[in-house]
XYZ file of C-alpha atoms in Angstrom:
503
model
C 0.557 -24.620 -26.171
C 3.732 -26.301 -27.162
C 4.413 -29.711 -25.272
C 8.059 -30.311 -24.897
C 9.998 -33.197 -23.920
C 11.809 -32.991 -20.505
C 14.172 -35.005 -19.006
C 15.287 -34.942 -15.484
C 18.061 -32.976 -14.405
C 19.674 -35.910 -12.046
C 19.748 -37.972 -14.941
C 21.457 -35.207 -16.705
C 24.509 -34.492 -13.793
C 24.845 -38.512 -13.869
C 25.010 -38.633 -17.993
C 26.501 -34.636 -18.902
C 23.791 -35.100 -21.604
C 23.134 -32.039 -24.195
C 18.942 -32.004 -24.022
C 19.431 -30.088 -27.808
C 20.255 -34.006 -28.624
C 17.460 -35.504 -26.744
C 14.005 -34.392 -29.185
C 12.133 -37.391 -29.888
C 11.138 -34.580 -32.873
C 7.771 -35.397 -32.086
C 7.249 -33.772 -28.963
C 7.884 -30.245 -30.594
C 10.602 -29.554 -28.603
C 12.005 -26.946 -31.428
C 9.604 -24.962 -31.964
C 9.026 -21.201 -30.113
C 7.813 -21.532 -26.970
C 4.136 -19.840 -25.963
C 4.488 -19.735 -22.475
C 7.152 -19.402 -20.043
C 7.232 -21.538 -16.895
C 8.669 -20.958 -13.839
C 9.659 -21.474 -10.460
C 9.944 -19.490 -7.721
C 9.246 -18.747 -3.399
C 6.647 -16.369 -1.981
C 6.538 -14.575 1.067
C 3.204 -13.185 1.241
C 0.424 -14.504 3.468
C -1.189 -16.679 0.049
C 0.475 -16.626 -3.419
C -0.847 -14.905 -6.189
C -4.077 -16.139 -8.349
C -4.103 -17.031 -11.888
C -5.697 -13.918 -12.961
C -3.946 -11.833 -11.145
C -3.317 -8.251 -12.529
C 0.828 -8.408 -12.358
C 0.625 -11.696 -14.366
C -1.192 -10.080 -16.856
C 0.989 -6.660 -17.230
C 4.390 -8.761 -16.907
C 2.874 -11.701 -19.525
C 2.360 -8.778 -21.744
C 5.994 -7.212 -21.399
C 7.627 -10.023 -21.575
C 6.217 -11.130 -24.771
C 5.168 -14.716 -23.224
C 2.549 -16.129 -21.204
C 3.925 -16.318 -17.543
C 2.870 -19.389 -15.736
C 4.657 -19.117 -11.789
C 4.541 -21.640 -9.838
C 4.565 -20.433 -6.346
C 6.346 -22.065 -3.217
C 6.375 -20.809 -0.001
C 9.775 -19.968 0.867
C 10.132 -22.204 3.827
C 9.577 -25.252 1.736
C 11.362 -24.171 -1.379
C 15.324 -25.899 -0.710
C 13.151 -28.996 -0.682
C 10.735 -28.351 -3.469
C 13.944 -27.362 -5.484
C 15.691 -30.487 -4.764
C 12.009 -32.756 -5.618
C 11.975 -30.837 -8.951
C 15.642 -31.615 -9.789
C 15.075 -34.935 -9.550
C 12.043 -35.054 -10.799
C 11.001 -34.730 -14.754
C 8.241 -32.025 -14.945
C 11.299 -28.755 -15.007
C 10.324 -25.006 -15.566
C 11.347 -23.021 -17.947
C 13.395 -20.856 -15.416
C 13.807 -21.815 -11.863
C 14.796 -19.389 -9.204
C 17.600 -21.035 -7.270
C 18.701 -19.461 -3.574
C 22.371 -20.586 -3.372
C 25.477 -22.354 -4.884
C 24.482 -25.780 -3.033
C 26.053 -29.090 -3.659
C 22.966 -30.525 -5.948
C 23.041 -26.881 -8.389
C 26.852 -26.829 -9.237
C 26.663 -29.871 -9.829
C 23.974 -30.212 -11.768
C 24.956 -27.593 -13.801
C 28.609 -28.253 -14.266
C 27.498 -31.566 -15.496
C 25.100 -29.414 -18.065
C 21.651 -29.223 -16.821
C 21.603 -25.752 -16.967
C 22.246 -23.302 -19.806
C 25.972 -21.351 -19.589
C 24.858 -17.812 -19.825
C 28.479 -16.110 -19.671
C 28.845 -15.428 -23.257
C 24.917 -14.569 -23.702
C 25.118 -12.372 -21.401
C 28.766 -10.398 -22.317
C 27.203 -9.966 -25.981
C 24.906 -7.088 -25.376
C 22.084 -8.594 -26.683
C 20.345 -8.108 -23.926
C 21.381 -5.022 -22.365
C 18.693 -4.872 -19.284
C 20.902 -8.027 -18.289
C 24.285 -6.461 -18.384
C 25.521 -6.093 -15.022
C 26.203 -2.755 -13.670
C 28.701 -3.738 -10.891
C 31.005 -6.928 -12.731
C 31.936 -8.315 -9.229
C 28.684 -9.106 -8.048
C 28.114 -11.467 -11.480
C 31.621 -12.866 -10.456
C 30.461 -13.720 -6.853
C 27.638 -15.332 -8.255
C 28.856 -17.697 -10.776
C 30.509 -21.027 -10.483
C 34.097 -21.330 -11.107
C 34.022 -18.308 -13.782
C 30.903 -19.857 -15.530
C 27.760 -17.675 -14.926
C 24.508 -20.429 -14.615
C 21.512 -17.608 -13.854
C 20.911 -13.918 -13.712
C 21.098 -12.952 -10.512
C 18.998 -11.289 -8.156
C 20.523 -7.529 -6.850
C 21.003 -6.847 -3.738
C 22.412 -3.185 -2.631
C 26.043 -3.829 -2.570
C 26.770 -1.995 0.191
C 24.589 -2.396 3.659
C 26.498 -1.965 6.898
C 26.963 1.273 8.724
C 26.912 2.294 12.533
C 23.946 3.519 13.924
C 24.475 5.234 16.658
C 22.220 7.501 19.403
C 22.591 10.775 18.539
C 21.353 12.402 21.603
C 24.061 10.899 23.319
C 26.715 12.486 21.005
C 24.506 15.545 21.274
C 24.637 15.473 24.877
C 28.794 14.707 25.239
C 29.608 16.884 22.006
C 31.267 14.554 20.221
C 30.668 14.052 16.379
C 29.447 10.770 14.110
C 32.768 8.149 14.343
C 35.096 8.187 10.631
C 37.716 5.902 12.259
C 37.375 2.767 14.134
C 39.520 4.899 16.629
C 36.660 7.087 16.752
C 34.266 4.406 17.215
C 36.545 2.992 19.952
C 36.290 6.397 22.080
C 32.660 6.867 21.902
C 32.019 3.324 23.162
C 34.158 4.625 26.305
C 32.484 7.829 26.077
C 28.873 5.968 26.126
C 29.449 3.368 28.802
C 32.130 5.879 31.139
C 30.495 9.735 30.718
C 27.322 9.420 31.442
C 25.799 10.021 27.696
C 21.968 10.307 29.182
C 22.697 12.502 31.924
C 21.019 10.721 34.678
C 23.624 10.493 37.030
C 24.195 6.421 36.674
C 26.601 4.027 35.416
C 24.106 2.212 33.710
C 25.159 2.116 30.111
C 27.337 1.086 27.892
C 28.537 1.509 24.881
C 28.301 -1.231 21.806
C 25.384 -3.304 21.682
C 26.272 -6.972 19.891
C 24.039 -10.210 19.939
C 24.721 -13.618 19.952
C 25.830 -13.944 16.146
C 27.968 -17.722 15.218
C 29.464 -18.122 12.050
C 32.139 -16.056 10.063
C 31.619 -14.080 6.885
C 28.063 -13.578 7.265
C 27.702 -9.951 8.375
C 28.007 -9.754 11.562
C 29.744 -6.698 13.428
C 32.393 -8.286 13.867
C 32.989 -9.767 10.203
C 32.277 -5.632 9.688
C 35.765 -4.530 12.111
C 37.285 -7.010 10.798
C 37.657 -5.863 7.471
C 37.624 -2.251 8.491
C 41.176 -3.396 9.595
C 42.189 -4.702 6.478
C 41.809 -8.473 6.748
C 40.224 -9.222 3.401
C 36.553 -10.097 3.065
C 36.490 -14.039 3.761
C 39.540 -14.259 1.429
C 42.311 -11.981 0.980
C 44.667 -12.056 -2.596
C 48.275 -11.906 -1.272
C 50.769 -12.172 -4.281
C 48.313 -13.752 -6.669
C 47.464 -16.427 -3.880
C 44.115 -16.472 -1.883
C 44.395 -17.235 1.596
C 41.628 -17.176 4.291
C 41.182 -14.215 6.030
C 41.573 -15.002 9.620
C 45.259 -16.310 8.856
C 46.054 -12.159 8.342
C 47.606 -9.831 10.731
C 45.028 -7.563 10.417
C 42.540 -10.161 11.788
C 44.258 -10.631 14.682
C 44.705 -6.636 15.122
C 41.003 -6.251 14.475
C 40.312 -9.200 16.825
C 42.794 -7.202 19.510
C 40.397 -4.262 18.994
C 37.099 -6.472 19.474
C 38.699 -7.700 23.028
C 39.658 -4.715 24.553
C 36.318 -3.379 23.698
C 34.450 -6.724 25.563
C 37.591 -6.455 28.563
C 36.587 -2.656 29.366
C 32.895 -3.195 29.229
C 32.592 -1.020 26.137
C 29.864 -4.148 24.716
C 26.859 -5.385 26.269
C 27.579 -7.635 28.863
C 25.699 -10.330 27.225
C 27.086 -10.178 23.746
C 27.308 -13.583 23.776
C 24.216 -15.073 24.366
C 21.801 -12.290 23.496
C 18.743 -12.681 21.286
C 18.981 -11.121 17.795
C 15.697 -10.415 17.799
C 15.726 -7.857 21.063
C 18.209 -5.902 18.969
C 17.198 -2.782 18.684
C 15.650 -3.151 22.588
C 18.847 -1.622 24.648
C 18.875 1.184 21.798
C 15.453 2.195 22.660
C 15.240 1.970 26.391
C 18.936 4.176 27.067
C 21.480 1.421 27.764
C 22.876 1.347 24.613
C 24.031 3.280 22.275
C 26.113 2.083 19.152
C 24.938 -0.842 16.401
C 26.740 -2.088 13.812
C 24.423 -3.433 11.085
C 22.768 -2.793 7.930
C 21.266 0.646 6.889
C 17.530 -0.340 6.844
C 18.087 -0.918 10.915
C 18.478 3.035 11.416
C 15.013 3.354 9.878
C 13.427 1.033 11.791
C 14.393 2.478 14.495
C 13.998 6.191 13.366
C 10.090 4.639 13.689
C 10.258 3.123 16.084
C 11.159 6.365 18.425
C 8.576 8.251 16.509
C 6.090 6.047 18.270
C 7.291 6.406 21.193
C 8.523 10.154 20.958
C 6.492 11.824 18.144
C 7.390 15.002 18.555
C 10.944 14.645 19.382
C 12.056 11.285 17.405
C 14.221 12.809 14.708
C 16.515 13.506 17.459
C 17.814 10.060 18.854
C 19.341 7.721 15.593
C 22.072 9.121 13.799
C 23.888 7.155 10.999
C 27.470 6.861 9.821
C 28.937 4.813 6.820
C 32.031 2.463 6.937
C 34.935 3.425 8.723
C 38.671 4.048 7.560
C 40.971 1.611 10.098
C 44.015 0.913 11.292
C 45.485 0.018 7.816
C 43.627 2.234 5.148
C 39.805 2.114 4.109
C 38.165 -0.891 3.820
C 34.407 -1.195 3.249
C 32.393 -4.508 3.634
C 30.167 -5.081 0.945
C 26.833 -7.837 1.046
C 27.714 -10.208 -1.940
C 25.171 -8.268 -3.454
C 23.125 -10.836 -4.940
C 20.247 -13.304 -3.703
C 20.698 -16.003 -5.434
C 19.308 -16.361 -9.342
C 17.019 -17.354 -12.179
C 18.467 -20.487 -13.883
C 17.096 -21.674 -16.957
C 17.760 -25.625 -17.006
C 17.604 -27.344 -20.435
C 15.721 -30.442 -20.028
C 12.760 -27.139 -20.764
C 14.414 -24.724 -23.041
C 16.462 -27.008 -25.318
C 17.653 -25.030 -27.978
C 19.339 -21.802 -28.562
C 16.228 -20.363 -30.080
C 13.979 -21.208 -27.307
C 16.760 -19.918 -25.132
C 17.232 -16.275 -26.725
C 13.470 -16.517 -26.522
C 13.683 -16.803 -22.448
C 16.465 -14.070 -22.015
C 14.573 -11.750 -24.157
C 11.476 -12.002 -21.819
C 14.407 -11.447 -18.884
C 15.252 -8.587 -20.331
C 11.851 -7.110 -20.619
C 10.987 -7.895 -17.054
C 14.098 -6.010 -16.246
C 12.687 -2.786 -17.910
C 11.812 -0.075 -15.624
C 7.926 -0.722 -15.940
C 8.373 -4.173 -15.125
C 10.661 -3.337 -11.999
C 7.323 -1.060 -10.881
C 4.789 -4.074 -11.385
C 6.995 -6.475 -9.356
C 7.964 -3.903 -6.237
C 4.695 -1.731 -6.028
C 2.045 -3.151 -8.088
C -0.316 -1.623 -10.435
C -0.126 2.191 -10.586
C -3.499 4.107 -10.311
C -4.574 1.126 -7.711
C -2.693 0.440 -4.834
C -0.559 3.208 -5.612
C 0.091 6.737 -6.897
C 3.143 8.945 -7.717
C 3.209 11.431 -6.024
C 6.891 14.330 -6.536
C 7.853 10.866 -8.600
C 7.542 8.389 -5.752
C 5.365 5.814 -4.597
C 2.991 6.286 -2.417
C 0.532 3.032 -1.429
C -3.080 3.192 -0.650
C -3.458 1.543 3.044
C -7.050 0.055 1.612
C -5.216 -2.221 -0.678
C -2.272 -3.432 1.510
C -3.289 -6.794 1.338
C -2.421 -6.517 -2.266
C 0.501 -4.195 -2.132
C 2.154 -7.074 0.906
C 1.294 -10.131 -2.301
C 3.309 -8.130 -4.859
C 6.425 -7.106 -2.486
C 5.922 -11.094 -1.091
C 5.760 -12.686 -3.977
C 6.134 -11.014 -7.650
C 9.226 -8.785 -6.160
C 11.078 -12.359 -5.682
C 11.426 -12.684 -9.739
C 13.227 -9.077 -9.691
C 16.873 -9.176 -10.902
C 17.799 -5.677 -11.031
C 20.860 -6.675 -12.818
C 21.528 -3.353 -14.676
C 20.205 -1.067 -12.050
C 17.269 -0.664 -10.105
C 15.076 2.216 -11.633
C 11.826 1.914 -10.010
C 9.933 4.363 -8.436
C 11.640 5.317 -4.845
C 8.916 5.040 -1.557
C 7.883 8.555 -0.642
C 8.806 8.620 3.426
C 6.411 10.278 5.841
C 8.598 13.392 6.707
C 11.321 14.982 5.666
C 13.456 13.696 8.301
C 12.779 10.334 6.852
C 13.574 11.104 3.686
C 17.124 12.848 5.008
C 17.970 9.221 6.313
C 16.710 7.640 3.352
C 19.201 10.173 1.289
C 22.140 10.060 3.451
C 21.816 5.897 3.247
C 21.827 6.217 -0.540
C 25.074 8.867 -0.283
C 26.290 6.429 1.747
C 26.508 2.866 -0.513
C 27.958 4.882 -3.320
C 30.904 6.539 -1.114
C 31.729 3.474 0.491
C 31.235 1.677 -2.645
C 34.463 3.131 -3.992
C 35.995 1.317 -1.455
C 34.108 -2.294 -0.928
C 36.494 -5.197 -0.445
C 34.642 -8.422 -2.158
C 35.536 -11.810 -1.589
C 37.978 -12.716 -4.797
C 36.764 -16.157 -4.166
C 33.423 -15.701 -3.877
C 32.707 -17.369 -7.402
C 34.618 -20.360 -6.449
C 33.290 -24.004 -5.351
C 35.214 -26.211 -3.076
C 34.544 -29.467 -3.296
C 35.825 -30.078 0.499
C 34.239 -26.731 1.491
C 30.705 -27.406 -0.029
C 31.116 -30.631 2.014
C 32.752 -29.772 5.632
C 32.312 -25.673 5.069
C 29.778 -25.788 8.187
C 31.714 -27.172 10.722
C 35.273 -25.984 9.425
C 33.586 -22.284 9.839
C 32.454 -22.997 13.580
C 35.897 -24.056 14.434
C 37.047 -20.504 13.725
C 33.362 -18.982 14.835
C 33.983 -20.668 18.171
C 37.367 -19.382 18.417
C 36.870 -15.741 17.585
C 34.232 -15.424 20.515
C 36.516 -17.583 22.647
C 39.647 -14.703 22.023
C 37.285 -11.666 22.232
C 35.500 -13.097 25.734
C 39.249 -13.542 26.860
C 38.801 -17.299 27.687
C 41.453 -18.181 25.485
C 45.342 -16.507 23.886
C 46.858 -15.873 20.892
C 48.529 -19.236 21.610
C 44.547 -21.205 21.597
C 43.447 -18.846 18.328
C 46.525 -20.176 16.842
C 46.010 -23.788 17.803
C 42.403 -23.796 16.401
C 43.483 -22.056 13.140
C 45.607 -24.911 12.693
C 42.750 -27.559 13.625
C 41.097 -26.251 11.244
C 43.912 -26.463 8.658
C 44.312 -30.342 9.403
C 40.599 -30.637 9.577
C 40.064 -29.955 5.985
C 41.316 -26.431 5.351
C 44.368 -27.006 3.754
C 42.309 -28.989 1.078
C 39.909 -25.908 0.756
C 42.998 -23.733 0.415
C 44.696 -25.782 -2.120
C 41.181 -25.801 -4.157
C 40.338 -22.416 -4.088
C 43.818 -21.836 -5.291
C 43.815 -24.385 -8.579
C 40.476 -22.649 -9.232
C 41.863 -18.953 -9.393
């Protein structure tokens, strides 16, 4: 095996050094690389072996010996920070988000600028297939890593059918819509047991802004923007919008008539899907994959009747036009830093091995396994052999965290269990592509703040805090006003002014 000089990447953001200029020309460092080393986070219960059967198969696509080193996922920020500073780099390195210690690292050139390696076509299993996801995910218009897919679009409202069943009233299109059959759920007795004992929206305790939550979801139904709005070519946040405060209007009369849990505030995330199940709720806005879950859930409880209680609708046209809320559609990305692969030639070496383990045969490997063994196709889906989950749980852990998906996912879909499983498995894929046409992303999504990346936590719970504050009714427009402009003097007018040299 090659041996190749490395130097560490701290000393690199401190000097801006090109590694191509570093060779001590003994060490090898130009010559093709045999293996290809990386970094990355498991899930799974253990990591997989050395000899395991996907390391093989994806060695031999990618035309290089793959040598992973696995981290388990709760200790990888740290592990990622050690190795930075550290002098034994991979090859490639998955990294999980934009932090402080990454953009700068790689602004100050410790890893490779893929932008124009990636526009050329060379490697077309890299080309993105949705341009504003790579935007989102690169660092002040320089792309640093391929990133890892996520489907664009997630959110939707679940909702209990039966109870619409039961009241005649059809799935919601409009947030008007949604607004009525929260009254209808929590004033008309949806169940038909003769009680006022439910209600209509079910919302947990959820801090933070711009991270998904159903709220961050009405809010841009209404038109605010998605974190940032453009208005006349200049990016402003989007909770200084009318349409925030309209959609934050909306959230309060909800809360004031009882239309919402009663503990919204302070409920558990993880006894979500509990009021849905027992009666007492019936609407939740969250991502697709929840309907499912609970779709099984009811079959356990309700075998014979359960395709009768979750129905699903996509994102809803507001106030002000259409507006869906897209994910940022990425989870983070594989880096290549160049204190491993120091010269152009190495580094066309490591993209072409990207692109191979974005083929479609690789995309199989890393999300089901190996075909014939822990799972057949069966009507051209997968379907997994319970005898080998152990094995089947290692590759979705583990291997499935080196997917990028880039330029589509094309693996084999999972057969469901009955055809009313695969209907909601159908309508959620009808869904992300109509409400795709529509997804508002964050135009400054690819930017870095310096003042944000430094005071972003606690500038966000100013306006976190305030949000719930308005919606529980404990304070006016006057006290949303007054902590908008905290918030300015606290740092946000620097983050504003940043953002806005940036784009």
């Amino acid at each position: 095996m090659v041996k190749r000089k490395r130097i560490p990447l701290a000393f690199l953001a401190v000097g801006g050094l090109a590694l191509t200029a570093c060779s001590d020309g003994g060490a090898g460092s130009g010559e093709p690389l045999e293996s290809l080393d990386i970094m990355a986070p498991f899930f799974s219960p253990v990591p997989p072996e050395e000899d395991d059967p996907i390391d093989k198969a994806l060695s031999d696509i990618a035309g290089l010996d793959l040598s992973v080193q696995w981290v388990p996922n709760s200790d990888y920020g740290a592990k990622t920070n050690t190795v930075l500073a550290g002098d034994d780099i991979p090859d490639v390195m998955v990294i999980q988000g934009k932090d402080q210690a990454f953009v700068q690292t790689a602004e100050a050139g410790g890893f490779w600028d893929l932008t124009e390696h990636l526009a050329s076509g060379d490697y077309p299993n890299l080309v993105t297939e949705n341009p504003d996801v790579q935007e989102a995910s690169s660092v002040n218009g320089k792309v640093y890593g391929v990133y890892r897919a996520r489907d664009v679009i997630r959110h939707s409202v679940i909702i209990r059918q039966d109870w619409l069943d039961n009241l005649g009233l059809a799935l919601p299109e409009t947030t008007d819509d949604l607004y009525e059959i929260a009254r209808a759920f929590t004033e008309d007795d949806p169940d038909g047991n003769g009680e006022n004992d439910t209600y209509g929206m079910i919302n947990p305790a959820w801090g933070g802004i711009g991270n998904g939550s159903p709220y961050d979801a009405m809010e841009v139904w209404h038109g605010s923007g998605n974190l940032w709005r453009d208005v006349n070519g200049e990016l402003v946040p989007a909770f200084t919008t009318p349409e925030w405060n309209q959609a934050l209007q909306y959230e309060r009369d909800l809360v004031a008539n009882g239309y919402v849990n009663p503990d919204y505030a302070t409920m558990d995330p993880a006894t979500w899907n509990e009021p849905f199940l027992n009666g007492q709720g019936g609407i939740i806005i969250d991502v697709q994959s929840r309907a499912a879950e609970l779709a099984k859930l009811f079959k356990e409880q309700d075998p014979e009747h359960f395709d009768q209680y979750v129905g699903l609708a996509g994102q809803l046209e507001g106030p002000n036009g259409t507006f869906a809320m897209p994910t940022s559609g990425y989870s983070g990305f594989l880096a290549i830093p160049r204190s491993g692969v120091q010269t152009e030639e190495q580094l066309q070496q490591v993209l072409t091995a990207l692109n191979e383990l974005n083929s479609t045969e690789a995309q199989n490997l890393m999300n089901h396994g190996i075909e014939g063994d822990n799972f057949t196709v069966e009507d051209g889906a997968a379907v997994f052999d319970p005898a080998k989950q152990d094995f089947t749980d290692q590759v979705t852990g583990a291997w499935a965290q080196l997917g990028m998906n880039v330029a589509g996912y094309n693996a084999y879909p999972i057969k469901q269990a009955s055809e009313y499983e695969e209907a909601l498995y159908q309508l959620r894929l009808d869904l992300q592509a109509e409400d795709l046409a529509n997804a508002v992303f964050n135009p400054a999504a690819g930017f870095v703040s310096p003042t944000y990346t430094t005071s972003g936590a606690q500038l966000d719970t100013i306006i976190a805090d305030a949000r719930i504050q308005y919606i529980a009714g404990q304070i006016d427009e006057a006290g949303l006003q007054e902590a908008i402009d905290t918030w300015r003097s606290s740092g946000g007018d620097d983050v504003i002014q940043e953002i806005n040299d940036l784009h």
